[in-house]
Short mmCIF file of C-alpha atoms in Angstrom, two decimals:
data_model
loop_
_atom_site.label_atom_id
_atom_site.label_comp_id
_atom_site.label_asym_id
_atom_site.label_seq_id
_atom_site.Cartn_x
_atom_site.Cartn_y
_atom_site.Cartn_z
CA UNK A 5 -24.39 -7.92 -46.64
CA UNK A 6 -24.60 -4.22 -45.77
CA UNK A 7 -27.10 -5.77 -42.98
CA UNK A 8 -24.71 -7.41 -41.38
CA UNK A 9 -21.78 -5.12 -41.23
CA UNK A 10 -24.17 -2.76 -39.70
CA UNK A 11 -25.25 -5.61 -36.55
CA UNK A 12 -21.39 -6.27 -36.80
CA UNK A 13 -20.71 -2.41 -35.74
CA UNK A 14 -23.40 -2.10 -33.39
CA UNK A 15 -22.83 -5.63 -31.15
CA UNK A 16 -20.44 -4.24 -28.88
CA UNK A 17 -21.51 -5.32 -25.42
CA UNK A 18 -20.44 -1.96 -24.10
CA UNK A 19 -22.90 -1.14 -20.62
CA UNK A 20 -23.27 2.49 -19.32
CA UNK A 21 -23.21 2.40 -15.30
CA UNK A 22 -27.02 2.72 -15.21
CA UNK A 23 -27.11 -0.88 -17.51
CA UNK A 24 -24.08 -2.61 -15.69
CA UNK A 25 -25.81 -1.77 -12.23
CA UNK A 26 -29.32 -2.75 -13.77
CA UNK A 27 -28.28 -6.17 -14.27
CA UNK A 28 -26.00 -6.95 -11.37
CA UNK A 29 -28.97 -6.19 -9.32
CA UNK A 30 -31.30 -7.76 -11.16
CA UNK A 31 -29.38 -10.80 -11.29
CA UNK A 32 -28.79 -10.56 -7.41
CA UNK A 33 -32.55 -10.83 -7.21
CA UNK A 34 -33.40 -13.63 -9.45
CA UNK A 35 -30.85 -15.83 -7.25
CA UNK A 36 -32.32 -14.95 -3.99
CA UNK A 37 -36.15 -15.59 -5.54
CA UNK A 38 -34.75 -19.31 -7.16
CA UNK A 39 -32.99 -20.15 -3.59
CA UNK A 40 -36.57 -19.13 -1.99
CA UNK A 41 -38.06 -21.56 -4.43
CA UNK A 42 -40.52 -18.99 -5.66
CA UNK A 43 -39.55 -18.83 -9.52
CA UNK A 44 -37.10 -20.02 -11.81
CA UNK A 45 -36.56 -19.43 -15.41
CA UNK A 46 -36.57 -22.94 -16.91
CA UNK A 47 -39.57 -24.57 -17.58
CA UNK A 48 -38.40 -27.90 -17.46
CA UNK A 49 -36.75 -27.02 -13.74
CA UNK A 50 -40.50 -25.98 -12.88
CA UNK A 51 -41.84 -29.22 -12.04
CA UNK A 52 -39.35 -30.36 -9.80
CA UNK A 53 -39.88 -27.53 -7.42
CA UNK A 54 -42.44 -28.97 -5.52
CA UNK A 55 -40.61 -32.01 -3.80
CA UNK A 56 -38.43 -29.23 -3.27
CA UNK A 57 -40.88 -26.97 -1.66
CA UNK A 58 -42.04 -29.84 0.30
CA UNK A 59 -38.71 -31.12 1.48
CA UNK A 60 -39.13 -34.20 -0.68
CA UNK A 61 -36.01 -33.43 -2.60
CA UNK A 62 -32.70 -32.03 -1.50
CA UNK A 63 -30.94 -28.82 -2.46
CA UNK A 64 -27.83 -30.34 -4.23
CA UNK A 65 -29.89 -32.56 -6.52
CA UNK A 66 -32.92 -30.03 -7.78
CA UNK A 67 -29.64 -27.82 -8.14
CA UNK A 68 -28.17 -30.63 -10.70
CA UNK A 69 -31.12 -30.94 -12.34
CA UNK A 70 -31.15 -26.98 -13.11
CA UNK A 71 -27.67 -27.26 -13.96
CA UNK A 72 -28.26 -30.37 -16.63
CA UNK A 73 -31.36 -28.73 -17.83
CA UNK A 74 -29.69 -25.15 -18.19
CA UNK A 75 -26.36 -25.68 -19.04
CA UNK A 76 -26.58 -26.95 -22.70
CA UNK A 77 -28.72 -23.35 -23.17
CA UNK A 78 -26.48 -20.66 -21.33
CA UNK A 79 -22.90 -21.79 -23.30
CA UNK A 80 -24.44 -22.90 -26.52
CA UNK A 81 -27.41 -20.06 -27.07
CA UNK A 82 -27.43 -17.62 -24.66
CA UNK A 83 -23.60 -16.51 -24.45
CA UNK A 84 -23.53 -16.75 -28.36
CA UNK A 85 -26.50 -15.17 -29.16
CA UNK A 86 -25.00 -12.25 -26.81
CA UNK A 87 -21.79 -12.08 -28.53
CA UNK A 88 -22.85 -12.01 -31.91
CA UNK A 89 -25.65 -9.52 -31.41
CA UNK A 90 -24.68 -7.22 -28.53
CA UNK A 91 -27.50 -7.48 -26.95
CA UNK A 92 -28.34 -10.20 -23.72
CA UNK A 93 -30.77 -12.37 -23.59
CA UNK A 94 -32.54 -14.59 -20.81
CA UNK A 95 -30.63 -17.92 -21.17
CA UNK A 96 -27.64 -15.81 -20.35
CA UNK A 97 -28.79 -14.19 -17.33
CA UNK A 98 -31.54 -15.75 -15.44
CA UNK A 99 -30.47 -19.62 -16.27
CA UNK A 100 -27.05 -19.44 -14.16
CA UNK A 101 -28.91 -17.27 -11.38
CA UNK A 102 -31.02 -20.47 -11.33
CA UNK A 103 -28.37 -22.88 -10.69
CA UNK A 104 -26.52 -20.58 -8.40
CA UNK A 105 -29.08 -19.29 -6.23
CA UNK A 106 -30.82 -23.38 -5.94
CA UNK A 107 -27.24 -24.01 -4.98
CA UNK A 108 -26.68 -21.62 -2.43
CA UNK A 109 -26.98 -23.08 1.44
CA UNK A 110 -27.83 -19.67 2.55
CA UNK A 111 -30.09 -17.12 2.08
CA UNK A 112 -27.44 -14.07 1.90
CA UNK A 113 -25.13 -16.09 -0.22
CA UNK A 114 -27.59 -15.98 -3.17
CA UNK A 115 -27.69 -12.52 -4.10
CA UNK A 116 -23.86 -12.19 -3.40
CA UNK A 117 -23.47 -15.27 -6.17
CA UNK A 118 -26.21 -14.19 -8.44
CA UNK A 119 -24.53 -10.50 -8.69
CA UNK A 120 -21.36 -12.07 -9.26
CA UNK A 121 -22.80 -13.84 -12.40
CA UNK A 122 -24.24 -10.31 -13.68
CA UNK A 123 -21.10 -8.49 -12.89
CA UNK A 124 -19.16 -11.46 -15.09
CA UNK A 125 -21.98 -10.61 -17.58
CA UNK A 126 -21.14 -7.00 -17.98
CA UNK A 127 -17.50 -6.70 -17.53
CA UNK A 128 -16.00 -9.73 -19.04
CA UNK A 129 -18.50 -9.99 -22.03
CA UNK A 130 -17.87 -7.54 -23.79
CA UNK A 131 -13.83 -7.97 -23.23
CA UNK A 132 -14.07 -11.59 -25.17
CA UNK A 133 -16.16 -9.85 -27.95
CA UNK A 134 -13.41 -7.50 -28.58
CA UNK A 135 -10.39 -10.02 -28.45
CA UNK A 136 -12.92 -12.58 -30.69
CA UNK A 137 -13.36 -9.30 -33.33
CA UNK A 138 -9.45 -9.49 -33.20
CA UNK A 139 -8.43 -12.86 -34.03
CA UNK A 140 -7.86 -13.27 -37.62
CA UNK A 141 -10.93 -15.91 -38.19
CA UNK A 142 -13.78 -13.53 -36.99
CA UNK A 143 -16.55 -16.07 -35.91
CA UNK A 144 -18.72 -13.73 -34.16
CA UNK A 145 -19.41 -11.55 -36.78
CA UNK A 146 -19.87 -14.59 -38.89
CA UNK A 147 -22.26 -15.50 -36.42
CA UNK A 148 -24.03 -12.84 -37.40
CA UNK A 149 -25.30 -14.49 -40.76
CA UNK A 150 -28.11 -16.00 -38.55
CA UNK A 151 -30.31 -13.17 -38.21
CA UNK A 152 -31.73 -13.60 -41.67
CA UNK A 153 -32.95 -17.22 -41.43
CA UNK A 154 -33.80 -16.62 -37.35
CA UNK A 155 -35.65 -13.64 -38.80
CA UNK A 156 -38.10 -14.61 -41.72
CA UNK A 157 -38.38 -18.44 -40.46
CA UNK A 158 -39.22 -17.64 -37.20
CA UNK A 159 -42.40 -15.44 -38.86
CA UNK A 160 -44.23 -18.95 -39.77
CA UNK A 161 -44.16 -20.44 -36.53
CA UNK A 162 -48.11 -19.84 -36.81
CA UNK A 163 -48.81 -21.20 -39.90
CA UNK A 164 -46.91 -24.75 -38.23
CA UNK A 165 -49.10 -24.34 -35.56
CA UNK A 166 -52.50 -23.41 -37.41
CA UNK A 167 -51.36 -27.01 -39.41
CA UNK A 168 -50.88 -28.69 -36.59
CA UNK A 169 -54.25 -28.21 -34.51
CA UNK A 170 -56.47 -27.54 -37.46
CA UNK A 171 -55.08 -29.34 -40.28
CA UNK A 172 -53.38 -28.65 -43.83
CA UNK A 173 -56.16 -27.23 -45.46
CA UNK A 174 -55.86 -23.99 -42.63
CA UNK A 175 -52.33 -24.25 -42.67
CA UNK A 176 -51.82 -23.85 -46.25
CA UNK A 177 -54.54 -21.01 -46.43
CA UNK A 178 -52.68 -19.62 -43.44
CA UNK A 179 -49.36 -19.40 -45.05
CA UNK A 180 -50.48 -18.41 -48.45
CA UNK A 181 -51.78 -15.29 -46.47
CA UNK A 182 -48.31 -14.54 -44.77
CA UNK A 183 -46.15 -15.08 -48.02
CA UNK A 184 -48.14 -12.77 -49.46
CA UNK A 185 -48.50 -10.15 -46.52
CA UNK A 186 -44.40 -10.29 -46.18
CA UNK A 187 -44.50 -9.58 -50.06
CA UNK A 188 -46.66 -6.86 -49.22
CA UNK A 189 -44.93 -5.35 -46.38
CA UNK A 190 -41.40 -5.61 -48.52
CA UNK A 191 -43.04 -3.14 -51.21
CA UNK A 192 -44.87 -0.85 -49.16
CA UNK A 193 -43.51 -0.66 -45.94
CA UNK A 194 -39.44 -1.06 -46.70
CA UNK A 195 -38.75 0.34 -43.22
CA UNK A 196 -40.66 -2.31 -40.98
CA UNK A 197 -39.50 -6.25 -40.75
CA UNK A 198 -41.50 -7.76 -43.18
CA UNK A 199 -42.67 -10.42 -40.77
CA UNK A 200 -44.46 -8.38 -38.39
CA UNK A 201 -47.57 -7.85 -40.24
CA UNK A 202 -47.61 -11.77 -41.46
CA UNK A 203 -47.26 -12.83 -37.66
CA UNK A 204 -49.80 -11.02 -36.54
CA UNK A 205 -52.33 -11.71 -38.55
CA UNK A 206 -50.97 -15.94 -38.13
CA UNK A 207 -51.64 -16.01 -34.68
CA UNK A 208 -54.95 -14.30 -34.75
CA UNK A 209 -56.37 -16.91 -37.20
CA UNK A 210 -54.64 -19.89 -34.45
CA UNK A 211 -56.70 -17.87 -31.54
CA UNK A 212 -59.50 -17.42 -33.36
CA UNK A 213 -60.32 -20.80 -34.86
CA UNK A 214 -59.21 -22.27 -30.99
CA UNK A 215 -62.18 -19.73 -29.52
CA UNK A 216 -64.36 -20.88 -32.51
CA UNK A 217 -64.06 -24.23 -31.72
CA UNK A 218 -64.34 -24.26 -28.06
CA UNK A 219 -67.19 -22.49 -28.14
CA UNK A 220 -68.76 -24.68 -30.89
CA UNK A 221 -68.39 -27.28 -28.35
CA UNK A 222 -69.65 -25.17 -25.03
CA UNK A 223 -72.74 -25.40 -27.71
CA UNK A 224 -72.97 -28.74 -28.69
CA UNK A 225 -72.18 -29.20 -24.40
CA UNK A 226 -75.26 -27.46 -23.73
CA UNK A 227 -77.59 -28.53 -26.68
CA UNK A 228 -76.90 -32.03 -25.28
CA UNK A 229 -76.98 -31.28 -21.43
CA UNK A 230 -80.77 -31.88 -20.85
CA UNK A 231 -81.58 -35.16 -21.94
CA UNK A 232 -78.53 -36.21 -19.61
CA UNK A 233 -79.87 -34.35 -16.90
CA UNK A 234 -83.01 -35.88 -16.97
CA UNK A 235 -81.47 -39.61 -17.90
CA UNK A 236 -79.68 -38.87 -14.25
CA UNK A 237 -82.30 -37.29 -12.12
CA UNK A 238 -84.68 -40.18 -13.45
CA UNK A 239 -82.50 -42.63 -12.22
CA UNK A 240 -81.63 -41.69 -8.75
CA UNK A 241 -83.64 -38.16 -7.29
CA UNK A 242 -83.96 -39.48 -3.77
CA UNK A 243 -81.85 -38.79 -0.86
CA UNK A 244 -78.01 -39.86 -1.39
CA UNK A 245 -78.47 -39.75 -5.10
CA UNK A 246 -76.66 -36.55 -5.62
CA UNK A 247 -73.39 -37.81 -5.17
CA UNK A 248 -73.17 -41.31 -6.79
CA UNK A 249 -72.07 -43.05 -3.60
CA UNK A 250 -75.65 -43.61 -2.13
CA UNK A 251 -74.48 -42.36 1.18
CA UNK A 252 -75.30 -38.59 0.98
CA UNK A 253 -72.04 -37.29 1.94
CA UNK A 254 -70.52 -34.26 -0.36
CA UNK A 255 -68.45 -35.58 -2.92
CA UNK A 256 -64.75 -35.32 -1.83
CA UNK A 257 -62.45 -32.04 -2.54
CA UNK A 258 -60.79 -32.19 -5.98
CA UNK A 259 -56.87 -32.75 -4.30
CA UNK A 260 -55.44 -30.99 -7.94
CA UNK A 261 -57.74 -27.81 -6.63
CA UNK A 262 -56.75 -27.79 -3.55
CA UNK A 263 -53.05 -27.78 -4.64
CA UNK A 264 -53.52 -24.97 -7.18
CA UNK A 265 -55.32 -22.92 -4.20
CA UNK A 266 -52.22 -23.42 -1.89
CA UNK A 267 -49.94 -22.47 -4.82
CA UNK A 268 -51.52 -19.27 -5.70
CA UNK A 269 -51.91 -18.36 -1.83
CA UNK A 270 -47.85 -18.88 -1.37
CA UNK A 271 -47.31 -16.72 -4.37
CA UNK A 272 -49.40 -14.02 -3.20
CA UNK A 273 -47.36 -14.08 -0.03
CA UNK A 274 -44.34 -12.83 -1.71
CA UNK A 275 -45.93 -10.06 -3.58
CA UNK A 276 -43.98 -7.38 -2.71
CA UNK A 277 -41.28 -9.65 -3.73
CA UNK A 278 -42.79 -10.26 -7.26
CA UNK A 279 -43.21 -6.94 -7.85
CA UNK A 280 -39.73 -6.18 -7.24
CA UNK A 281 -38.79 -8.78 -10.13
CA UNK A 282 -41.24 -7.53 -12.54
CA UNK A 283 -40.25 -4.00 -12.62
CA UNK A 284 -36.46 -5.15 -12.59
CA UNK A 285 -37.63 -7.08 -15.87
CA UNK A 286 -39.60 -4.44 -17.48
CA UNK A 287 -36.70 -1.85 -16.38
CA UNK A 288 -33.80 -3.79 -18.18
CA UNK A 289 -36.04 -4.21 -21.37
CA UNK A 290 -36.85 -0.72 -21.74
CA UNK A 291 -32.88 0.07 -21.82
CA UNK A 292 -33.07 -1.77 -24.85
CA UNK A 293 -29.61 -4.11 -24.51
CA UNK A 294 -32.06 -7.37 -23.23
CA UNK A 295 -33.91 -9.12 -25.88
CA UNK A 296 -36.95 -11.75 -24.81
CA UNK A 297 -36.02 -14.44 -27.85
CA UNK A 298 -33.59 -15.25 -30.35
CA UNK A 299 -35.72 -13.45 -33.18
CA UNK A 300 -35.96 -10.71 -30.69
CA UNK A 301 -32.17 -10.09 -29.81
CA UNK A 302 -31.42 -9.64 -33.58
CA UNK A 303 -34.36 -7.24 -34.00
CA UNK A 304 -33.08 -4.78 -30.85
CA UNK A 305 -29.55 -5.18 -32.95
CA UNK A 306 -31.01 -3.70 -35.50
CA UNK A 307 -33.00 -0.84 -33.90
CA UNK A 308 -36.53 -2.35 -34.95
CA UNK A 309 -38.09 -1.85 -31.21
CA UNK A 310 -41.52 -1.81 -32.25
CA UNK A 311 -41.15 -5.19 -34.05
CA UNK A 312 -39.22 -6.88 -31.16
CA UNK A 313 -42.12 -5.90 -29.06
CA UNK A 314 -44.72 -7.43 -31.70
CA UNK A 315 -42.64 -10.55 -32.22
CA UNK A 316 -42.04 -11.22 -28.20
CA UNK A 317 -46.11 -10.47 -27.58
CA UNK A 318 -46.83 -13.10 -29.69
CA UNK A 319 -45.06 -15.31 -28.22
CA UNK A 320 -46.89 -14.77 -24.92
CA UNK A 321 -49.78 -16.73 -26.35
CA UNK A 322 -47.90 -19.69 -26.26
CA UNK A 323 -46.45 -19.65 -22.65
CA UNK A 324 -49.19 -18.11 -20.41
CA UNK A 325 -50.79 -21.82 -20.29
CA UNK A 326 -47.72 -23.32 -19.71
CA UNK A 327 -46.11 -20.76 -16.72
CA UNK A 328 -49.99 -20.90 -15.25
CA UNK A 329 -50.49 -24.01 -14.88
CA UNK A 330 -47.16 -25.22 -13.47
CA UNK A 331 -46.56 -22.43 -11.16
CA UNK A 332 -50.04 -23.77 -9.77
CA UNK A 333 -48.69 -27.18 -9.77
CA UNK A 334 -45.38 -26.36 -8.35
CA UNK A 335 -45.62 -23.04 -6.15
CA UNK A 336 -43.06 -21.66 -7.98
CA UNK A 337 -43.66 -19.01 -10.62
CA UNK A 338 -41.53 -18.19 -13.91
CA UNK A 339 -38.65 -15.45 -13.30
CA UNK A 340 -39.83 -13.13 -16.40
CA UNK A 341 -43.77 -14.31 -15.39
CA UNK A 342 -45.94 -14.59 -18.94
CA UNK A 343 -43.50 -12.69 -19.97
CA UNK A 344 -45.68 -9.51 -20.93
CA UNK A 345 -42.80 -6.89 -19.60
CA UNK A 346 -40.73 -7.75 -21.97
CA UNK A 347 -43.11 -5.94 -25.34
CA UNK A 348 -44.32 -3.23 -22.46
CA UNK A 349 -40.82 -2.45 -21.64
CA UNK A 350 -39.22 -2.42 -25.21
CA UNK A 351 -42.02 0.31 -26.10
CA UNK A 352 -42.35 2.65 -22.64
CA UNK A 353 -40.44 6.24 -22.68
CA UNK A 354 -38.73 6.47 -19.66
CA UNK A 355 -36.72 3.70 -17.06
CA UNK A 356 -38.89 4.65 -14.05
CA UNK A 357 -42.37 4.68 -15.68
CA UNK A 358 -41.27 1.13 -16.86
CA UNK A 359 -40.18 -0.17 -13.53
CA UNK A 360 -43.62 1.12 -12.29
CA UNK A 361 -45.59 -0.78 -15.08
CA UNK A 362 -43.65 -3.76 -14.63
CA UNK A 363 -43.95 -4.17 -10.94
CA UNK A 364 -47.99 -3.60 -11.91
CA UNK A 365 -48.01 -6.39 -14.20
CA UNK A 366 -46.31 -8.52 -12.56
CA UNK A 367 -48.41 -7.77 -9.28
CA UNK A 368 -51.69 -8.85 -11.82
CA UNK A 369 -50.45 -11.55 -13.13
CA UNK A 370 -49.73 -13.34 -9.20
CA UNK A 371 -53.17 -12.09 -8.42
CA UNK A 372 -54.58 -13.81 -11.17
CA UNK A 373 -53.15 -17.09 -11.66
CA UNK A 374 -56.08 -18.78 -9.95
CA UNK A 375 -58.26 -16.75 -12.32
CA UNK A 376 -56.07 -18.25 -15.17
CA UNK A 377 -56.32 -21.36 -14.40
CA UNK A 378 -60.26 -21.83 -13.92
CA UNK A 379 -60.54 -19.99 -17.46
CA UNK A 380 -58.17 -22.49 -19.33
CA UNK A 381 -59.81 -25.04 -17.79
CA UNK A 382 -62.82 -24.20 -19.99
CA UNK A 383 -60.98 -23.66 -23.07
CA UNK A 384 -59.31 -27.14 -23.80
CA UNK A 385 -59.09 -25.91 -27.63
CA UNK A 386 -56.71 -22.64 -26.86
CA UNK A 387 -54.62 -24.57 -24.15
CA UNK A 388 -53.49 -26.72 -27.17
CA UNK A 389 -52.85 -23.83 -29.16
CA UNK A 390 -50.58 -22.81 -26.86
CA UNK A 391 -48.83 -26.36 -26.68
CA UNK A 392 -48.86 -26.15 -30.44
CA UNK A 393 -47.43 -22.12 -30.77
CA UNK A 394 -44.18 -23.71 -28.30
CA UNK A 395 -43.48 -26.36 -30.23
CA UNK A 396 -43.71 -24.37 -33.77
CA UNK A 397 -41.36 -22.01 -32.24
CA UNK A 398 -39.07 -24.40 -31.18
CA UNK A 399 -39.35 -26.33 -34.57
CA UNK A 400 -38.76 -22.93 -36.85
CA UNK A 401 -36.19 -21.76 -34.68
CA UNK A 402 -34.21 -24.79 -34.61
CA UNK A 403 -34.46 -25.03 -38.45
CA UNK A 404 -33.33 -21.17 -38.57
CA UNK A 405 -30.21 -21.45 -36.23
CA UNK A 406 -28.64 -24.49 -38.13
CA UNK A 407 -29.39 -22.94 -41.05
CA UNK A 408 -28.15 -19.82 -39.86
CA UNK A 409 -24.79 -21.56 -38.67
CA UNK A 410 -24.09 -23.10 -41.60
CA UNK A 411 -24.21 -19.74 -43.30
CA UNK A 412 -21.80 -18.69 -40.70
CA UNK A 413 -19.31 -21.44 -40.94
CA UNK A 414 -19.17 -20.65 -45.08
CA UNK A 415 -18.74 -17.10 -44.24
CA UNK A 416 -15.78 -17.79 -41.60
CA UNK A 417 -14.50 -20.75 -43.33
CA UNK A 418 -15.84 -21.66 -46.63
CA UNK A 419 -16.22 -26.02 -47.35
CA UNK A 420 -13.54 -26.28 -44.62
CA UNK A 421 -15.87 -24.45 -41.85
CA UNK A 422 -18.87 -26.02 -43.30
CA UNK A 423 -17.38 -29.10 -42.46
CA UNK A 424 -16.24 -28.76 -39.19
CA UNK A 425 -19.38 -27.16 -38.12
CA UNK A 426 -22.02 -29.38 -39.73
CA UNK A 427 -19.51 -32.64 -38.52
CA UNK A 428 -19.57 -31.35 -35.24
CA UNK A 429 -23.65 -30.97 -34.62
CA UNK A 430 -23.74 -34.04 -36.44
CA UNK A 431 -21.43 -35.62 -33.86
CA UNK A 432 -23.71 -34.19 -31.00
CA UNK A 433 -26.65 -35.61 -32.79
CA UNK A 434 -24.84 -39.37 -33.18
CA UNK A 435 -24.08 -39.10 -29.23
CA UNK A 436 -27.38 -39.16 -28.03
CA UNK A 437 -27.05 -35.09 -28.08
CA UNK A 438 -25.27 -34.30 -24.86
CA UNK A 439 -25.73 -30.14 -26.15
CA UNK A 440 -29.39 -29.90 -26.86
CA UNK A 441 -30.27 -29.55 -30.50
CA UNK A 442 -31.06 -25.69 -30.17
CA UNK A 443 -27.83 -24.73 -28.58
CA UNK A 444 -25.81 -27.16 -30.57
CA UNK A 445 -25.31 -25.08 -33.83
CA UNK A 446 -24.48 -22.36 -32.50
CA UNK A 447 -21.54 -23.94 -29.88
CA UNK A 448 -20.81 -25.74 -32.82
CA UNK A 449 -20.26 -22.34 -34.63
CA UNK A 450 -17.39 -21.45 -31.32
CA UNK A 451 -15.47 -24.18 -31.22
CA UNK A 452 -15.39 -24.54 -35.30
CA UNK A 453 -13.93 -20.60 -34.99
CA UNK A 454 -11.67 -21.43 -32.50
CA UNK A 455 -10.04 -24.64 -34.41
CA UNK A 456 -9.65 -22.32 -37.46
CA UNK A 457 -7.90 -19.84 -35.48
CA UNK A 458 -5.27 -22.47 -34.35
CA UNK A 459 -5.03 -23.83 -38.12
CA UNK A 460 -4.60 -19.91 -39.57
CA UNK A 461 -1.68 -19.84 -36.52
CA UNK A 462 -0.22 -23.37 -37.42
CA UNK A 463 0.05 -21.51 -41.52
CA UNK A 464 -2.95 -24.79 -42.01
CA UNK A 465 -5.45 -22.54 -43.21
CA UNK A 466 -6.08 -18.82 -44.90
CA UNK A 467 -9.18 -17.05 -43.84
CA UNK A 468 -12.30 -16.23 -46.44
CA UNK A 469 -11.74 -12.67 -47.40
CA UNK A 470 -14.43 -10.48 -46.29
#
């Protein structure tokens, strides 16, 4: 409980000049690079870029399909997240400059609308955390009753995805090996989040049994390659053979190559541009008020930087594949990149050395997309790690943040906020989910505060006692 009066004192959304100006510009920025079509934040959005690049779609309706794919995210996670840890997040700021810089007819008006939304970020925030910390049902600190689950669940999104790709027998040696390291770190190392250690040694065992097997089969591939050489050259060495069409012509240019060359030759255009982004990123996350992930935000709450970088580099592993190959598909790259600056910036010194590494990174990852791409070509085994590593995040963390809620609602509201909240993402689920599940316990969590308030004011209901 001491825990979480301590996050309760410390989430105050209050910005120095420096931080307010930090994320108005950043914000700016990431409008004007979404209304250029060169990045944008949500993955799902991704894919929909290119009949937008190539003038196959219009700017009003990829702009409603950012808006139905973010929306659900920015008032159901990201502003809640925000207010009941202090500390943003990227579903709060780079989903809206999305939507607003896609729907912008003109260039200039991006960066005017996408400054806007960070200026509403950092002044108004932090005004409807106080009056919420005010009101005699006091959901956002209640709220913060999900860092525990978010915290320790969150650490065994590799064992999910060890069980997953490699079966139970891994999985179970997998997480018999992180119950006992977070045992471990709880006696020795008090000081440290006792999932760190646990993590890190879950997703090296998912890498390393993905490299294993791929090369196991880059083995077998070759063991096996010369009797089907010869069974081919046997059958057809004279002229015209080579191709399999008998008339002697090269065989025709792969068109999914050709796209991913065109891709990564657009991006590079912009570098300049990219670079401006990444060291933006890398800049707010070494301020330490901008947290990669759910886990992550609670973690920078808590003054455990270290940790917050270890927990946000693992989850690199499982997006690097996924940003890669659909900013190759699309043309248009991923706002935070792999999102590497976020660990880099949590742990550098000083604001301008990390707006110099970021604008580096980000400058090597552009360069090396095409790179990227030809490598996880030839490692089928680690791209589905990666697919596996998403989806166990999403599954733990979904888990974790009803969980979490529900904790919240008893702490605000006992049976009665129990029920309201659990009816209420139970509604959401019966309606086909109109909030997506994620974001749904945690809106869930806002409006349940806001209909206790307004029973405490109708004399309907008596707040728990703290």
């Amino acid at each position: 409980m001491s825990t979480v009066r301590d996050l309760a004192a410390s989430a105050t959304l209050d910005f120095t000049l420096p931080q307010e100006l930090t994320v108005i510009a950043l914000c700016a920025l990431t409008a004007l690079i979404a209304h250029m079509a060169l990045a944008v934040f949500n993955d799902g959005v991704r894919p929909f870029m290119l009949d937008f690049i190539h003038g196959r779609s219009t700017r009003p309706a990829t702009t409603a399909v950012s808006f139905g794919l973010s929306a659900g995210f920015i008032f159901g996670l990201g502003a809640p997240m925000a207010l009941s840890s202090g500390v943003l997040n990227p579903w709060l700021l780079f989903l809206p400059t999305d939507v607003l810089g896609l729907l912008s007819p003109k260039r200039w008006l991006a960066p005017v609308l996408g400054g806007a939304w960070g200026a509403v970020v950092v002044f108004a925030l932090g005004g409807a955390n106080d009056l919420a910390h005010d009101l005699p049902v006091d959901f956002l600190t209640a709220m913060q009753q999900m860092s525990t689950p978010i915290l320790f669940l969150f650490t065994l999104f590799p064992v999910l995805a060890i069980t997953k790709q490699f079966g139970r027998a891994w999985g179970a040696a997998a997480g018999a090996v992180e119950l006992a390291l977070v045992v471990m770190t709880m006696k020795l190392w008090p000081n440290m989040f006792a999932g760190a250690l646990a993590m890190a040694v879950g997703v090296l065992t998912l890498i390393g049994l993905a490299v294993a097997r791929d090369l196991g089969q880059r083995r077998a591939d070759r063991a096996a390659a010369p009797a089907g050489a010869g069974a081919v050259d046997g059958g057809g060495s004279g002229s015209g053979g080579g191709d399999g069409d008998g008339d002697g012509e090269p065989a025709a240019e792969d068109p999914m190559a050709s796209l991913f060359s065109a891709s990564a030759t657009r991006l590079r255009r912009y570098l300049p541009l990219f670079m401006l982004l990444g060291g933006g990123v890398c800049l707010l996350a070494q301020m330490h008020i901008f947290g990669g992930g759910e886990a992550t935000s609670f973690l920078i709450a808590k003054g455990h930087i270290s940790e917050a970088a270890q927990v946000d580099f693992y989850r690199v592993f499982g997006f690097i594949p996924l940003i890669a190959t659909t900013a190759l598909a699309s043309g248009a790259y991923g706002i935070v990149g792999f999102t590497l600056v976020y660990p880099i910036g949590y742990l550098l010194p000083n604001p301008l050395l990390a707006f110099v590494v970021g604008a580096v990174v980000f400058a090597a990852e552009v360069l090396a997309l095409s790179w990227i791409g030809r490598i996880l070509g030839r490692l089928p085994s680690v791209r589905d790690s990666s697919e596996h590593l998403r989806n166990a995040i999403t599954d733990t963390l979904q888990l974790a943040i009803l969980f979490g809620s529900l904790m919240a609602a008893n702490a605000m509201g006992a049976g009665l906020g129990i029920l309201v909240v659990g009816g209420l993402y139970l509604l959401n689920e019966a309606m086909g989910r109109p909030v997506v599940r994620m974001a749904a316990a945690p809106a869930a969590v806002i409006v349940g505060g806001v209909l206790l308030n307004l029973l405490y004011w109708l004399d309907l209901f008596t707040p728990v006692k703290g």
